Coordinates of C-alpha atoms in Angstrom, one line a residue:
M11 CA 0.0 0.0 0.0
T12 CA 1.4 3.3 -1.0
E13 CA 1.7 6.3 1.3
S14 CA -1.2 8.1 -0.4
E15 CA -3.5 5.1 0.0
R16 CA -2.6 4.8 3.7
A17 CA -3.3 8.5 4.2
G18 CA -6.7 8.1 2.4
D19 CA -7.7 5.2 4.6
Q20 CA -6.8 7.2 7.7
A21 CA -8.8 10.2 6.6
S22 CA -11.8 8.0 5.8
T23 CA -11.6 6.4 9.3
E24 CA -11.5 9.9 10.9
N25 CA -14.4 11.1 8.9
T26 CA -16.6 8.1 9.7
G27 CA -15.8 8.1 13.4
D28 CA -18.3 9.2 16.0
A29 CA -18.4 12.9 16.6
P30 CA -17.3 13.9 20.1
A31 CA -20.2 14.2 22.6
V32 CA -21.1 17.7 23.5
D33 CA -22.3 18.3 27.1
T34 CA -25.5 20.1 27.1
P35 CA -26.4 22.2 30.2
P36 CA -29.3 20.8 32.3
K37 CA -32.7 22.2 31.3
R38 CA -33.7 24.9 33.7
K39 CA -36.8 24.2 35.7
S40 CA -39.3 27.0 36.2
A41 CA -42.4 27.6 38.3
F42 CA -44.6 26.7 35.3
G43 CA -42.4 23.9 34.0
D44 CA -41.9 21.8 37.1
P45 CA -44.9 19.4 37.4
D46 CA -43.5 17.9 40.6
A47 CA -43.7 21.2 42.5
S48 CA -46.9 22.0 44.4
L49 CA -48.6 25.4 44.0
L50 CA -47.6 26.3 47.5
E51 CA -43.9 25.5 46.8
Q52 CA -44.0 27.6 43.6
M53 CA -45.4 30.6 45.5
G54 CA -42.7 30.5 48.2
G55 CA -43.7 27.6 50.4
V56 CA -45.1 27.5 53.9
R57 CA -42.7 30.2 55.0
G58 CA -44.2 32.8 52.8
L59 CA -47.7 31.9 54.2
V60 CA -46.4 32.2 57.7
Y61 CA -44.5 35.4 57.2
S62 CA -47.5 37.1 55.7
S63 CA -50.1 35.8 58.3
I64 CA -48.4 35.9 61.8
P65 CA -48.0 39.7 62.0
I66 CA -51.7 40.2 61.3
L67 CA -52.7 37.4 63.7
T68 CA -50.6 39.3 66.3
F69 CA -51.7 42.8 65.6
V70 CA -55.5 42.4 65.5
P71 CA -56.1 40.5 68.9
V72 CA -53.4 42.5 70.7
N73 CA -55.1 45.7 69.6
G74 CA -58.4 44.4 70.8
F75 CA -57.1 43.6 74.3
W76 CA -54.3 46.0 75.0
G77 CA -54.7 48.9 72.5
L78 CA -52.9 50.3 69.4
T79 CA -49.5 51.1 70.9
V80 CA -49.0 47.6 72.3
A81 CA -50.2 46.1 69.0
I82 CA -47.8 48.2 67.0
W83 CA -44.8 47.0 69.0
A84 CA -46.1 43.4 69.0
A85 CA -46.4 43.3 65.2
L86 CA -43.0 44.8 64.8
G87 CA -41.4 42.4 67.3
V88 CA -42.9 39.4 65.5
A89 CA -41.7 40.7 62.1
V90 CA -38.1 41.3 63.4
A91 CA -38.1 37.9 65.1
M92 CA -39.1 36.1 61.8
L93 CA -36.4 38.1 59.9
M94 CA -33.7 37.2 62.4
W95 CA -34.8 33.5 62.4
S96 CA -34.6 33.4 58.6
L97 CA -31.1 34.9 58.6
L98 CA -29.8 32.6 61.4
R99 CA -31.1 29.6 59.5
R100 CA -29.5 30.9 56.3
E101 CA -32.7 30.6 54.4
N102 CA -33.9 32.8 51.6
P103 CA -34.7 36.0 53.5
Q104 CA -36.9 37.5 50.8
P105 CA -40.3 36.5 52.3
A106 CA -39.2 37.7 55.8
I107 CA -37.8 41.0 54.4
S108 CA -40.9 41.6 52.4
G109 CA -43.0 40.8 55.4
F110 CA -41.0 43.1 57.6
I111 CA -41.2 46.1 55.2
G112 CA -45.0 45.6 54.9
V113 CA -45.4 45.5 58.7
A114 CA -43.2 48.5 59.2
I115 CA -45.2 50.6 56.7
G116 CA -48.5 49.4 58.2
V117 CA -47.7 50.2 61.8
L118 CA -46.2 53.6 60.7
I119 CA -49.5 54.5 59.1
A120 CA -51.5 53.2 62.1
W121 CA -49.3 55.2 64.5
R122 CA -49.5 58.4 62.4
T123 CA -53.3 58.1 62.0
G124 CA -53.9 56.9 65.6
D125 CA -56.3 54.3 64.3
A126 CA -55.7 50.5 64.1
K127 CA -57.4 50.3 60.7
G128 CA -54.5 52.4 59.2
Y129 CA -52.4 49.2 59.5
F130 CA -54.3 47.8 56.5
L131 CA -54.3 51.0 54.3
Y132 CA -51.0 50.4 52.7
G133 CA -52.1 46.9 51.6
I134 CA -55.3 48.3 50.2
I135 CA -53.5 50.9 48.2
T136 CA -51.0 48.4 46.9
Q137 CA -53.7 46.1 45.7
A138 CA -55.4 48.9 43.9
V139 CA -52.2 50.0 42.2
Y140 CA -51.4 46.4 41.2
G141 CA -54.9 45.9 39.8
G142 CA -54.7 49.1 37.8
A143 CA -51.2 48.2 36.4
F144 CA -52.3 44.7 35.3
A145 CA -55.5 45.9 33.7
L146 CA -53.7 48.8 31.9
S147 CA -51.0 46.4 30.6
A148 CA -53.7 44.1 29.1
L149 CA -55.5 47.0 27.5
V150 CA -52.4 48.3 25.8
R151 CA -51.6 44.8 24.5
W152 CA -48.5 44.3 26.8
P153 CA -50.0 41.9 29.3
L154 CA -47.8 41.8 32.4
V155 CA -47.9 38.1 32.8
G156 CA -46.4 37.7 29.3
V157 CA -43.8 40.3 30.0
I158 CA -42.8 38.7 33.3
W159 CA -42.8 35.2 32.0
G160 CA -40.8 36.2 28.9
L161 CA -38.1 37.6 31.2
I162 CA -38.1 34.5 33.5
D163 CA -38.1 32.0 30.6
G164 CA -35.5 33.9 28.6
R165 CA -37.7 34.1 25.5
G166 CA -38.0 37.8 25.6
M167 CA -41.0 39.5 24.0
A168 CA -41.3 37.3 20.9
W169 CA -44.7 36.2 22.1
R170 CA -46.1 39.6 21.2
R171 CA -45.9 38.6 17.5
N172 CA -48.0 35.5 18.2
P173 CA -51.7 36.5 18.5
P174 CA -52.9 33.3 20.2
A175 CA -50.1 33.4 22.8
R176 CA -50.8 37.0 23.4
R177 CA -54.4 36.3 24.1
W178 CA -53.6 33.6 26.6
Y179 CA -51.2 35.9 28.4
A180 CA -53.9 38.6 28.4
I181 CA -56.3 36.2 30.0
A182 CA -53.8 35.4 32.8
T183 CA -53.2 39.1 33.3
W184 CA -56.9 39.9 33.6
I185 CA -57.3 37.1 36.2
W186 CA -54.7 38.9 38.4
A187 CA -56.2 42.3 37.7
G188 CA -59.6 41.0 38.9
L189 CA -58.0 39.4 42.0
F190 CA -56.3 42.7 43.0
A191 CA -59.5 44.7 42.3
I192 CA -61.6 42.3 44.5
R193 CA -59.2 42.6 47.3
A194 CA -58.9 46.4 47.1
V195 CA -62.7 47.0 46.9
L196 CA -63.9 44.7 49.6
Q197 CA -61.1 45.6 52.1
Y198 CA -61.6 49.3 51.4
A199 CA -65.3 48.8 52.2
L200 CA -64.3 47.2 55.6
Y201 CA -61.8 50.1 56.1
L202 CA -64.5 52.7 55.7
N203 CA -66.7 50.9 58.2
D204 CA -63.9 50.6 60.8
E205 CA -64.1 46.8 60.8
V206 CA -60.5 46.1 62.0
N207 CA -61.2 42.5 63.0
W208 CA -62.8 41.8 59.7
L209 CA -60.0 43.5 57.9
G210 CA -57.5 41.1 59.4
A211 CA -59.7 38.1 58.5
A212 CA -60.2 39.4 55.0
R213 CA -56.4 40.1 54.5
I214 CA -55.6 36.5 55.4
A215 CA -58.6 34.8 53.7
M216 CA -58.2 36.9 50.5
G217 CA -54.4 36.5 50.5
W218 CA -52.9 33.1 49.9
P219 CA -56.1 31.1 49.2
L220 CA -57.2 33.4 46.3
A221 CA -53.6 33.8 45.1
L222 CA -53.3 30.0 44.8
V223 CA -56.4 29.9 42.6
A224 CA -55.1 32.8 40.5
F225 CA -51.7 31.1 40.2
A226 CA -53.2 27.8 39.1
A227 CA -55.2 29.7 36.4
T228 CA -52.0 31.5 35.4
I229 CA -50.1 28.2 34.9
W230 CA -53.0 26.9 32.9
A231 CA -53.1 30.0 30.6
V232 CA -49.3 30.3 30.3
R233 CA -48.9 26.7 29.2
R234 CA -51.4 27.2 26.5
A235 CA -49.6 30.3 25.4
M236 CA -46.3 28.5 25.3
A237 CA -47.9 25.7 23.2
H238 CA -48.9 28.3 20.6
E239 CA -45.4 29.7 20.7
N240 CA -43.8 26.3 20.1
E241 CA -46.1 25.3 17.2
P242 CA -45.0 25.8 13.6
A243 CA -45.8 29.1 11.9
A244 CA -48.1 27.4 9.3
A245 CA -50.2 25.7 11.9
R246 CA -50.4 28.9 13.9
D247 CA -51.5 30.9 10.8
A248 CA -54.2 28.2 10.1
S249 CA -55.5 28.4 13.7
D250 CA -55.9 32.2 13.3
E251 CA -58.0 31.9 10.1

């Protein structure tokens, strides 16, 4: 065998060999893409529920028995204790920090107004602002659920060029707008009637339970939007006709 023939055989062997395996990064799980995660886990787990509920469960009865000043210090003390506990255990402090900020603003308003119902005013205003923002985003065809999910999932705003996907994101956005509006309207009615005890009950009852329902509906709508995003352009155009 000549040198040229041996070189040709070597080249043929190299060309027919298996290509080197390329390691692919593990697929990132998301709140909407992990079927094994419960809704409560996807929304921050039991800790988020505890951090949002305990200060209210402290403030309302303490105010009823010992007055506003003691209730203010009791709610602040509980919020600080939960924050310190989270830091000492080296857990994600975000739920505790958010809870502490909300409590601090609430007790500040209550202290400034001299009325226990002021503790709930910040939450009512926040719900109204959120509801207005979500409704406005849907009206101008930039539904916030789509914007937020596009940033989380890394797909950007390509979904806006897909009318069926945009409609599903708008549905999810209107669900949240309705939730925030219901909370704001009903709690403001209790606020006007000085129903402090019922305000506390409404804050808890209309908090996580309703949010879980809205979150489940959001997952349902977002998955349908993503199905339209993943389908071929020809099938998408046919479904629009």
